[in-house]
Short mmCIF file of C-alpha atoms and ligand atoms in Angstrom, two decimals:
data_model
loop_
_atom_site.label_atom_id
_atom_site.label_comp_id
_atom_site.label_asym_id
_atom_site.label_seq_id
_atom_site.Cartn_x
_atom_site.Cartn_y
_atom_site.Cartn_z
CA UNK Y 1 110.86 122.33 98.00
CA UNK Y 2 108.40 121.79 95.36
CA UNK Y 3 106.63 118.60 95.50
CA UNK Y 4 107.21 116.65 92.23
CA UNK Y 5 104.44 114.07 90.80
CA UNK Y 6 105.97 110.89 90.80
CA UNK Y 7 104.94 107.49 88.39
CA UNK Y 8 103.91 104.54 89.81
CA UNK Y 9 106.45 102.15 89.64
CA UNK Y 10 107.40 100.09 86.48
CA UNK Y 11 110.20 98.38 85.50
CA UNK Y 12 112.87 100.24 83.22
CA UNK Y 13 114.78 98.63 81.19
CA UNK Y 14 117.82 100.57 81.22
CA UNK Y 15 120.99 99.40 79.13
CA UNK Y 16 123.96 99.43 81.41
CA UNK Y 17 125.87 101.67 79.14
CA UNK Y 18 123.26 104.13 79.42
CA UNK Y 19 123.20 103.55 83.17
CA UNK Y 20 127.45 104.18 83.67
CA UNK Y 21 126.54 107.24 81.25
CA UNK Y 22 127.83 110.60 83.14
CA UNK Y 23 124.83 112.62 83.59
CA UNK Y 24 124.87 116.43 83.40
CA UNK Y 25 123.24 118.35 86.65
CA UNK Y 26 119.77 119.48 84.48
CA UNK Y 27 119.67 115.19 84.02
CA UNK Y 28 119.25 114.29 87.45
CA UNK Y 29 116.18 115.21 88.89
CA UNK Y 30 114.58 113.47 85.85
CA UNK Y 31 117.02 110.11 86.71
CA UNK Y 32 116.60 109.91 90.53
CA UNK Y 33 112.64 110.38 90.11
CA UNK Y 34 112.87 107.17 87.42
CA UNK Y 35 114.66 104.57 89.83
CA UNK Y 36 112.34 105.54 92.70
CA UNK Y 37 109.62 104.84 90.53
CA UNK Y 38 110.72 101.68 89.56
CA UNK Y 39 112.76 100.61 92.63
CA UNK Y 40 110.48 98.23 94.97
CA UNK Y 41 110.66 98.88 98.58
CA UNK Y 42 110.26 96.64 101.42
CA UNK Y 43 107.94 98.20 103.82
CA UNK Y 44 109.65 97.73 107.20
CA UNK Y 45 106.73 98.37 109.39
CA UNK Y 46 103.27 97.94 109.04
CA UNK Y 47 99.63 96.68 110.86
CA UNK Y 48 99.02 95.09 107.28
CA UNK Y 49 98.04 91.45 107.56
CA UNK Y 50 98.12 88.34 104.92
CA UNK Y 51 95.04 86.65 104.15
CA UNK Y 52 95.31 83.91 106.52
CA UNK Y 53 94.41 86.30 109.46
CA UNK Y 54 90.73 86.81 107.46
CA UNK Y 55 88.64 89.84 108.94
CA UNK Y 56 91.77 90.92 111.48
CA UNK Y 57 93.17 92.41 108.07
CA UNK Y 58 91.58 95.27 106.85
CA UNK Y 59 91.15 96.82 103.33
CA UNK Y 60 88.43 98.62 101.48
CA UNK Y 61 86.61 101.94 101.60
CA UNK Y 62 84.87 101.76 104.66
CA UNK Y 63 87.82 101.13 106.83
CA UNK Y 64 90.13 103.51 104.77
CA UNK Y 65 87.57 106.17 105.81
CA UNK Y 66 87.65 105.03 109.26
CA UNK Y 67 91.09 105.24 109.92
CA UNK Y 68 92.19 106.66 113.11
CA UNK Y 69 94.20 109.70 111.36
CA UNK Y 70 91.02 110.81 109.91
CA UNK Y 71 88.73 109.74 113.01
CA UNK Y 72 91.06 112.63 115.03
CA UNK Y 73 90.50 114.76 112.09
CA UNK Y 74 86.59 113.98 111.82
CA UNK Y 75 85.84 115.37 115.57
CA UNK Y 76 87.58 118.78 114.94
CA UNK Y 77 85.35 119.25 111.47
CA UNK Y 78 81.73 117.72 112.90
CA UNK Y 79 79.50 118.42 116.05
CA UNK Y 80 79.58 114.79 116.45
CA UNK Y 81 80.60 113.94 119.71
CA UNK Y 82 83.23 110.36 119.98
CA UNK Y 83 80.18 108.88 122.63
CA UNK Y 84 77.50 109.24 119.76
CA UNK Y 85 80.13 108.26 116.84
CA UNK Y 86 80.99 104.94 118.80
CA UNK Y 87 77.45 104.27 118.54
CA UNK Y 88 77.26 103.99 114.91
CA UNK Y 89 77.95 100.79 112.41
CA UNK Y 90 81.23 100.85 109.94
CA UNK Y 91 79.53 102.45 106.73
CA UNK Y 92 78.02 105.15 109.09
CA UNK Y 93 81.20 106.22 110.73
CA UNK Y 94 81.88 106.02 107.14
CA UNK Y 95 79.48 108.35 105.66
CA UNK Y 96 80.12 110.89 108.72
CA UNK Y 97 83.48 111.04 108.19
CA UNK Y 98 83.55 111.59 104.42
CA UNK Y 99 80.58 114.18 104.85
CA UNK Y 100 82.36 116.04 106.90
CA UNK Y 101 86.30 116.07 105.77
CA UNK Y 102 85.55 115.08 101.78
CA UNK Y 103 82.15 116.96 101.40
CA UNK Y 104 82.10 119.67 103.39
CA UNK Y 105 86.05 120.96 103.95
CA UNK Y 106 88.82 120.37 101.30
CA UNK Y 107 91.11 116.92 101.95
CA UNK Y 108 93.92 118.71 101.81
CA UNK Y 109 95.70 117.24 104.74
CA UNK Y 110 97.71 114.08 104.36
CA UNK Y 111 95.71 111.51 105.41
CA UNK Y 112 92.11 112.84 103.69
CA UNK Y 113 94.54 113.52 100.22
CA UNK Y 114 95.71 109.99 100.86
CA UNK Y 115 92.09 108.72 100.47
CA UNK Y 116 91.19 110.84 97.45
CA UNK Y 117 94.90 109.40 95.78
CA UNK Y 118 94.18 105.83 96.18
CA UNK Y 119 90.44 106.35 94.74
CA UNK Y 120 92.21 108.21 91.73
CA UNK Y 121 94.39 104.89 91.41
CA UNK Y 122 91.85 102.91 90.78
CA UNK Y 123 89.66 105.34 88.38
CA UNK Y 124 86.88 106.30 91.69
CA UNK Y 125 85.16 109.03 91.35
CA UNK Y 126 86.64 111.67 94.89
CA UNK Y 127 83.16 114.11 94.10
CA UNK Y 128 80.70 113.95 97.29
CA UNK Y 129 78.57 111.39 96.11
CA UNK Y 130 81.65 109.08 94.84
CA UNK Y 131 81.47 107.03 97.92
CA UNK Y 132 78.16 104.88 96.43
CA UNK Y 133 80.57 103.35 93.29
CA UNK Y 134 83.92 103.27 95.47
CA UNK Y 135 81.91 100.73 97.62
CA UNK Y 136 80.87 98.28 94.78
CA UNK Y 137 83.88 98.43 93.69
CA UNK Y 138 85.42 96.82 96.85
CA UNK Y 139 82.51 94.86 97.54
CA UNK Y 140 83.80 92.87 93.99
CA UNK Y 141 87.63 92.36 94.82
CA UNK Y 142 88.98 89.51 95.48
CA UNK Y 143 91.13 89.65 98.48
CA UNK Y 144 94.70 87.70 96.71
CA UNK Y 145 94.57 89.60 93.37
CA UNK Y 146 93.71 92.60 94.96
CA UNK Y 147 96.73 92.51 97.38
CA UNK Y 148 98.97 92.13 94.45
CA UNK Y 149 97.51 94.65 92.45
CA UNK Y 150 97.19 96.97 95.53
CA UNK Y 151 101.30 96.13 95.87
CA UNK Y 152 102.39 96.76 92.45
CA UNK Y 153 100.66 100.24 91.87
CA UNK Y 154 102.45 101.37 95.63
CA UNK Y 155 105.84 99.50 94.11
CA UNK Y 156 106.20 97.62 97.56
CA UNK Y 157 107.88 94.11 97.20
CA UNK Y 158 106.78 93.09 100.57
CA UNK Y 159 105.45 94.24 103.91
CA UNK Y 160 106.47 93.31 107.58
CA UNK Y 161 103.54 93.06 109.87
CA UNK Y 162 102.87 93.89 113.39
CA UNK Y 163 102.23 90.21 115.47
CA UNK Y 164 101.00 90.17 119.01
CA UNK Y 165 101.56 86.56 120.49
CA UNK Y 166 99.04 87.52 122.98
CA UNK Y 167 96.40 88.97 120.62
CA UNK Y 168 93.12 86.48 121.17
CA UNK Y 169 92.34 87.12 117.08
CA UNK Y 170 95.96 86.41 116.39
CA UNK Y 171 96.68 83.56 118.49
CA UNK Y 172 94.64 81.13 116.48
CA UNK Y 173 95.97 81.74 113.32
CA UNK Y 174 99.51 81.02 114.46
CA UNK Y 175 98.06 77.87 116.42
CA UNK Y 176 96.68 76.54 113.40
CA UNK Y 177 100.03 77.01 111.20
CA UNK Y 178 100.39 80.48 110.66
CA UNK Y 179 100.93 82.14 107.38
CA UNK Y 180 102.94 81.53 104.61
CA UNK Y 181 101.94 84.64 102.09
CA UNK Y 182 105.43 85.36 100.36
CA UNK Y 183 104.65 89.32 100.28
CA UNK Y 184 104.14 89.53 104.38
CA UNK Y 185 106.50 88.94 106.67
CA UNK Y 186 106.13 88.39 110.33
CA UNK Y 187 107.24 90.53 113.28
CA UNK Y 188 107.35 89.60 116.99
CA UNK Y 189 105.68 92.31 118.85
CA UNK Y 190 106.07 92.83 122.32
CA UNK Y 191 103.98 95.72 124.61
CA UNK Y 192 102.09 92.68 126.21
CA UNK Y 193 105.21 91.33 127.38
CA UNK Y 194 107.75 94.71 127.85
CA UNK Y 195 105.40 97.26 129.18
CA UNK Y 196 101.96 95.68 129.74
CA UNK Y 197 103.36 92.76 132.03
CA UNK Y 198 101.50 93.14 134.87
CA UNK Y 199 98.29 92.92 132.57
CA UNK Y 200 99.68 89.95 130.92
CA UNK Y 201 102.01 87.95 132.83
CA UNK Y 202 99.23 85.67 133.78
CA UNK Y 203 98.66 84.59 130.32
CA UNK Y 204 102.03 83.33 129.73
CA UNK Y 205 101.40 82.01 132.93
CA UNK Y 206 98.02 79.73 132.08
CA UNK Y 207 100.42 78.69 128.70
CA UNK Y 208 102.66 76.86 131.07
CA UNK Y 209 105.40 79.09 131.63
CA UNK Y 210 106.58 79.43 135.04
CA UNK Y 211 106.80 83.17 134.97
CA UNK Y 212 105.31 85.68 138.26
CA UNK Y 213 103.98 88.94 139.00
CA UNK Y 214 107.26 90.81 139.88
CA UNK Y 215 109.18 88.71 136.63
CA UNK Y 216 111.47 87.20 138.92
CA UNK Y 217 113.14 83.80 139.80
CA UNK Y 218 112.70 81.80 136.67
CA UNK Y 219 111.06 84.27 134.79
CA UNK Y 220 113.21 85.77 132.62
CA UNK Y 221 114.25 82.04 131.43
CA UNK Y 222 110.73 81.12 131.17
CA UNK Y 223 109.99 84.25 128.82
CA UNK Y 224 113.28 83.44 126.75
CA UNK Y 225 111.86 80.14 126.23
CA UNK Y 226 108.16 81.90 125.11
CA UNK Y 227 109.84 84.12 122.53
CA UNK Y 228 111.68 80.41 121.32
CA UNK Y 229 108.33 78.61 121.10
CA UNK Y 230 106.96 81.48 118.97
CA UNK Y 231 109.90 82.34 116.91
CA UNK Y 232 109.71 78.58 115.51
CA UNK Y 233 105.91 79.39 114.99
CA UNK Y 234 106.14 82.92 113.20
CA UNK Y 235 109.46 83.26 111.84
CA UNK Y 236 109.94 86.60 112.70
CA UNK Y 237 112.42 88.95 110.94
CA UNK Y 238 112.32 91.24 114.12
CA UNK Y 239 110.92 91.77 117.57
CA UNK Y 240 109.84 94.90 118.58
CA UNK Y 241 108.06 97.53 121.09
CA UNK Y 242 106.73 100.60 120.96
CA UNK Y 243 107.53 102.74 123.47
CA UNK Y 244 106.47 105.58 125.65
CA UNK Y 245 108.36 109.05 125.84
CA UNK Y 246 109.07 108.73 129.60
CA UNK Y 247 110.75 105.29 128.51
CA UNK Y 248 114.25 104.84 130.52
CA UNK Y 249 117.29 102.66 130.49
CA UNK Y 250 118.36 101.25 132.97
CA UNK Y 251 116.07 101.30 135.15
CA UNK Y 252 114.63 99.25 138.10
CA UNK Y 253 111.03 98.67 136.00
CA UNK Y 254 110.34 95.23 135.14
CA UNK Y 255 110.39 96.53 131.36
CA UNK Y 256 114.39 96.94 131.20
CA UNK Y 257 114.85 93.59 133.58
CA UNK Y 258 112.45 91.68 130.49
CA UNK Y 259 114.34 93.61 128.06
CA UNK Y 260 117.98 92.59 129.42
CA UNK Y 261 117.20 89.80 130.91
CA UNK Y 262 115.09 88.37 128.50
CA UNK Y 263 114.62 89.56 124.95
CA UNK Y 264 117.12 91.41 124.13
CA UNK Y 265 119.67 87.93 124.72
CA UNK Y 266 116.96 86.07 122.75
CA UNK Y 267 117.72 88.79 120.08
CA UNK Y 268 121.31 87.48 119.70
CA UNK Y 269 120.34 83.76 120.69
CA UNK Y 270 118.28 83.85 117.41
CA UNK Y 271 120.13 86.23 115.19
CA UNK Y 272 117.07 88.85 115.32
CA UNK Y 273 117.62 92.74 115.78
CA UNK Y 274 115.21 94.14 118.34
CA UNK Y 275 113.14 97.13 116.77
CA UNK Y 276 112.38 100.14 119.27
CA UNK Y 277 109.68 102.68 118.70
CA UNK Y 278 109.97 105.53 121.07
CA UNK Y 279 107.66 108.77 122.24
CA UNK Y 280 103.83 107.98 122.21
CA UNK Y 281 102.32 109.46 124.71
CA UNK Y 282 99.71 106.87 125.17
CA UNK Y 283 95.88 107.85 125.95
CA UNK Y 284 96.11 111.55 125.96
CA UNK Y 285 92.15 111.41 124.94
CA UNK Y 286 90.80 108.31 125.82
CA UNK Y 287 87.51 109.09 123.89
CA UNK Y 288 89.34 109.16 120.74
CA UNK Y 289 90.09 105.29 121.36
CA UNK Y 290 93.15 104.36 118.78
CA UNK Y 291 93.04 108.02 117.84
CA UNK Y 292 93.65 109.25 121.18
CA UNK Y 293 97.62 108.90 121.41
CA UNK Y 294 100.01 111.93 121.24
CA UNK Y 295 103.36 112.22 121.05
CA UNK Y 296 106.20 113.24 123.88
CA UNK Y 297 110.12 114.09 123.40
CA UNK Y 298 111.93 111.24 124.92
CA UNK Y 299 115.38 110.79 126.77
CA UNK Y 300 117.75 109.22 123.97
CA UNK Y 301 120.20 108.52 126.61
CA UNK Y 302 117.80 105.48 126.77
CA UNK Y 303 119.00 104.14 123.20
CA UNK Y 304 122.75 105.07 123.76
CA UNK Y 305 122.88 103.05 127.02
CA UNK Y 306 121.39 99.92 125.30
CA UNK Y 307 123.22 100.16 121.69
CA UNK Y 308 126.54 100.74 124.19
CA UNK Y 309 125.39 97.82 126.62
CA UNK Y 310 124.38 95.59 124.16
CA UNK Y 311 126.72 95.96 121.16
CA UNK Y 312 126.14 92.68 120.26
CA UNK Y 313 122.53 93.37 119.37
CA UNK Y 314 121.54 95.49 116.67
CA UNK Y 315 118.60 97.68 117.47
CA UNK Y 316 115.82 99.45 114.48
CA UNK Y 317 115.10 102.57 115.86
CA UNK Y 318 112.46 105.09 115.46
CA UNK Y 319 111.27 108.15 117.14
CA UNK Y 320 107.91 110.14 117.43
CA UNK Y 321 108.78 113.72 118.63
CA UNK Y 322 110.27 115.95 115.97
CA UNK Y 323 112.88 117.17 118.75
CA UNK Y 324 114.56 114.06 118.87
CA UNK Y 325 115.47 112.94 115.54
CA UNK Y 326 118.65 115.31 115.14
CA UNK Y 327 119.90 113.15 118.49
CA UNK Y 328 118.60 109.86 116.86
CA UNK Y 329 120.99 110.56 113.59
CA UNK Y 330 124.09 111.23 115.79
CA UNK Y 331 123.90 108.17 117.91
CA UNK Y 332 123.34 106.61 115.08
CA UNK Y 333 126.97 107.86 114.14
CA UNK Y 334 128.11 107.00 117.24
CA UNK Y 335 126.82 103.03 116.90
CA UNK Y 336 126.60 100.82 114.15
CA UNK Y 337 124.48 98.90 115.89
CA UNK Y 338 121.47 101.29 115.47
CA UNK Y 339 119.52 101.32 112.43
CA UNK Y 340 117.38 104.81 112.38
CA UNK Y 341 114.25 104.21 110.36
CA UNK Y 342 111.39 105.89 109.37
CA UNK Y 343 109.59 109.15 110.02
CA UNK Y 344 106.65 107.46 111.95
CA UNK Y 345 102.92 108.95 112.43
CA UNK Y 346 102.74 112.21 113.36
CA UNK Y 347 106.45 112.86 111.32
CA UNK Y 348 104.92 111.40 108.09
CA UNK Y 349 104.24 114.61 106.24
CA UNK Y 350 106.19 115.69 103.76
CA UNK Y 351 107.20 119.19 105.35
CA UNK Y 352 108.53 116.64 108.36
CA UNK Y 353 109.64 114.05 106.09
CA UNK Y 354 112.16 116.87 104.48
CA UNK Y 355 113.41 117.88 106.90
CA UNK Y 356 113.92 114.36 108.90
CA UNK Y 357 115.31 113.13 105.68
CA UNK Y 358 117.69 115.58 104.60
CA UNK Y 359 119.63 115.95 107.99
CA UNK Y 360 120.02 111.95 108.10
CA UNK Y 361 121.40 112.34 104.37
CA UNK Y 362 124.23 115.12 105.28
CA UNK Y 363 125.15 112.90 108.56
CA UNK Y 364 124.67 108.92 107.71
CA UNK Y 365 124.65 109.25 103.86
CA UNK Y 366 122.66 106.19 102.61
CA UNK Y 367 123.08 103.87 105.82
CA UNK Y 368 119.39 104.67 106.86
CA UNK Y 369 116.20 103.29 106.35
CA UNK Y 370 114.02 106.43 104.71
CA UNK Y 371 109.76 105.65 105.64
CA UNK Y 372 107.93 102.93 106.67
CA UNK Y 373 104.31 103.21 105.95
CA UNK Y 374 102.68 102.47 109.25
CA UNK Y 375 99.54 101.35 107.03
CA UNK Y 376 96.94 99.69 108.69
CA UNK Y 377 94.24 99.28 105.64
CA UNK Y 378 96.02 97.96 102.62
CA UNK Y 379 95.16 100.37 99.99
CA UNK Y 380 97.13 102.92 102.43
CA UNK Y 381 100.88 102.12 101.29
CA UNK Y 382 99.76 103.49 97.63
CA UNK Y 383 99.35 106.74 99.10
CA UNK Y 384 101.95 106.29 101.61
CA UNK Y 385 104.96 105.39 99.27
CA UNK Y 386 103.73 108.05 96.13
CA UNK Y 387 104.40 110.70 98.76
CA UNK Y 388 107.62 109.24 100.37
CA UNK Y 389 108.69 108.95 96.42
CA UNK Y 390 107.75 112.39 95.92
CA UNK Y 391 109.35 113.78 98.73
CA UNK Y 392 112.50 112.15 98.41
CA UNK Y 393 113.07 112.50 94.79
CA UNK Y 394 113.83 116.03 95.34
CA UNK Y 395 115.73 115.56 98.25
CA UNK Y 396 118.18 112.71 96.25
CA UNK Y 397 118.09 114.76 93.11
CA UNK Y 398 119.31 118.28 95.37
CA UNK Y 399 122.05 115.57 97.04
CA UNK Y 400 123.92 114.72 93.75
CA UNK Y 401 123.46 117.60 92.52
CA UNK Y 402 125.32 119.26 95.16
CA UNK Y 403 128.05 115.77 94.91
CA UNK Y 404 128.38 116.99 90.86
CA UNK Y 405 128.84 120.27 92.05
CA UNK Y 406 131.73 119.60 94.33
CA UNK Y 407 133.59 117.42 91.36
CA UNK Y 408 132.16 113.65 91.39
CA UNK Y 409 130.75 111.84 88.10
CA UNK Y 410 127.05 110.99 88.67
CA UNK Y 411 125.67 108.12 86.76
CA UNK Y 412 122.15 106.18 87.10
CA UNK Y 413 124.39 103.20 88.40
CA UNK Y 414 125.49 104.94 91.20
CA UNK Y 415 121.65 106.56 91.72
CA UNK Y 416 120.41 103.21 91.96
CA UNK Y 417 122.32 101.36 93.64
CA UNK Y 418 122.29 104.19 96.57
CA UNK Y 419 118.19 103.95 95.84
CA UNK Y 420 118.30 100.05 96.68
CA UNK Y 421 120.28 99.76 99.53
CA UNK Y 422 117.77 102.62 101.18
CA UNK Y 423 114.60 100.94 100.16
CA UNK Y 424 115.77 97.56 100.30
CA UNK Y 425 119.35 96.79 101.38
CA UNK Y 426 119.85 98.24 104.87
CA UNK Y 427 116.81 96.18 106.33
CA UNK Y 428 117.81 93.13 103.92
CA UNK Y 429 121.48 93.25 105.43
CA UNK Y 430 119.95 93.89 108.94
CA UNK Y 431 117.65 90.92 109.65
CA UNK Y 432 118.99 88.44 107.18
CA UNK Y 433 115.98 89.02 104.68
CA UNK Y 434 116.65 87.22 101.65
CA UNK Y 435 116.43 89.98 98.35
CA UNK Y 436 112.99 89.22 96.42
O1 FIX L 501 102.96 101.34 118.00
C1 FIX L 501 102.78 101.38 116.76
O2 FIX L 501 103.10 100.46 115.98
C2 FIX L 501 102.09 102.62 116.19
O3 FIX L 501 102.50 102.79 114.85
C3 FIX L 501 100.58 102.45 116.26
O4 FIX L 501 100.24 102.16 117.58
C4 FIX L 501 99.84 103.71 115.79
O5 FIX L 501 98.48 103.59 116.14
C5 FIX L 501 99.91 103.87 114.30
O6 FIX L 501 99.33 103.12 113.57
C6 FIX L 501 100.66 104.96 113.80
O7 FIX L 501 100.80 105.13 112.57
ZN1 ZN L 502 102.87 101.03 113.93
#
């Protein structure tokens, strides 16, 4: 399907007559492209972080060049080995990187394009040597009107971070009073706790929770009482996890017994749905650092025991490997408790993207949640959300095309208010997220 260019988002002011007008099939495409444009979307999942959290939250040339899509990308287009990259500063990773995948190759993959698209939104220069003027020009941004300009060219409302109570660069921040920036949202993240707890039970540990080794006798109390202390503190619309592909439930690992034991009743003591991120297959190249994850099919029988066990909790789910997200999409028809979401990392391309997107159209109809971003530099979610617009606007446009075809009256009401409850709606109504 041909990719369509799609405008940044503005506001239209469409008069509701002309929005309850019938539109003809050659109007669509033209319609559905307009209120993705000028729909804002709450970006459900991101390692974006609000001012308050200083040099932890990155943003700027040098670390959009940097980024570990395009570090796995740099060491298949350089004789630069990772042991003598690691070695060099910031702006010389920097340099390397756009030498070798800007200068000397074509961007044409997604995350090099995605680089070239945000220096075209802010009138850089993409040639080889444009790398000089993109860096004054971030050297002279201020950080708070640059994060709202960076958030109304991508059309994103507001983004939900990734919090690790056990991060030592976090921890202060949310000892000292946290944030209260009203375009980032908090999220309770927990590998430390789930699947890195024999790393990290002692921690809780030297906080004064009587938790042990093994997470037994009090333990699962104590940890109920952790994720208390630090849901007063952050205010989290979610907690969440990320996965591996061998993950199983039930099992005797001391990741389910935290998980039912512990957070998953803390989930419905405090109203929060529990977000599950499923299939990395973590360290494949440990060179690579951050780059070096991959990505394994995992057993959904894992997510259809908990959504059945636990129907009382309402679970975000996402999945890595390709192969599973037909089965994702029909559990999701089986429980109403699961919330698919996103086509995450290695599935955000737009060939994957299609394809992810239209098979969750023909079997949930709008009661999904489309992309996340995944951004972790925060010029990213301009590139991120042009492409999920562009994708989808197709997609949507083929959709009611094929609904006028079969005898219904399309209108631009009935576009956007489908358009709003998948960018916006289905995560407001699922944590509780007041609209704005
Ligand atoms: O676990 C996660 O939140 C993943 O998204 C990250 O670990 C991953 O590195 C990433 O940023 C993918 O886009
Ligand atoms: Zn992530």
């Amino acid at each position: 399907m041909a990719a369509t260019s799609v405008k940044s988002p503005t506001r239209k002011n469409g008069s509701s007559v002309a929005s309850a007008r019938r539109l003809k099939p050659e109007q669509i495409p033209g319609e559905v492209q307009d209120v993705l444009a000028s729909t804002q979307v709450i970006d459900i999942h991101t390692h974006l972080f609000s001012p308050a959290f200083g040099k932890v939250g990155l943003w700027g040339i040098d670390e959009l060049l940097t980024y570990h899509y395009l570090e796995a990308e740099f060491f298949r287009s350089s004789d630069t080995t990772p042991e003598e990259y690691w070695k060099l500063s910031k702006p010389e990773r920097a340099d390397a990187i756009w030498k070798a995948l800007f200068a000397e190759n074509s961007p044409i993959s997604e995350s090099t394009r995605g680089v070239v698209a945000v220096l075209n939104a802010f009138g850089l220069p993409a040639e080889a040597s444009g790398l000089q003027e993109a860096r004054r020009f971030f050297a002279v941004q201020s950080l708070e009107s640059h994060i709202r300009k960076v958030l109304q060219i991508a059309g994103v409302s507001s983004v939900v971070m990734t919090n690790d109570p056990l991060d030592p660069d976090e921890r202060p921040v949310w000892m000292s009073g946290g944030q209260s920036h009203p375009q980032f949202h908090a999220v309770l993240r927990l590998d430390r706790i789930l699947w890195g707890w024999p790393q990290h039970w002692q921690q809780l540990a030297n906080q004064g929770y009587a938790v042990d080794e093994d997470a037994s006798g009090k333990s699962a109390a104590e940890v109920r009482r952790f994720l208390a202390d630090w849901h007063k503190r952050m205010r989290p619309l979610y907690m969440a996890v990320s996965l591996a592909d061998t993950f199983q439930y039930p099992d005797d690992s001391i990741t389910s017994k935290i998980l039912s034991e512990a957070v998953l009743p803390s989930c419905r003591e405090l109203g929060l749905p529990m977000s599950l991120m499923i299939g990395v297959r973590r360290q494949v190249n440990p060179r690579l650092r951050l780059a070096g994850d991959a990505v394994g099919k995992a057993d959904m029988r894992a997510v259809e025991n908990l959504c059945r066990t636990f129907p009382d909790n309402r679970f975000l789910v996402s999945v890595l490997s390709r192969e599973n997200q037909h089965e994702l999409a029909v559990y999701a028809r089986k429980f109403n408790n699961l919330m698919p979401f996103g086509c995450w990392w290695f599935l955000n391309n737009p060939s994957i993207v299609e394809e992810i997107t239209r098979e969750r159209i023909e079997l949930l109809g709008t009661s999904f949640i489309p992309q996340h971003s995944d951004a972790r530099v925060l010029e990213q979610v301009i590139y991120k959300w042009q492409n999920t617009r562009r994708t989808l606007a197709p997609i949507l446009a083929n959709s009611y095309q094929l609904l006028h075809a079969d005898g219904a009256e399309i209108t631009r009401q009935k576009i956007q208010r489908d358009v709003n409850r998948l960018f916006r709606g289905n995560f407001e109504k699922w944590t509780g997220l007041r609209a704005g």
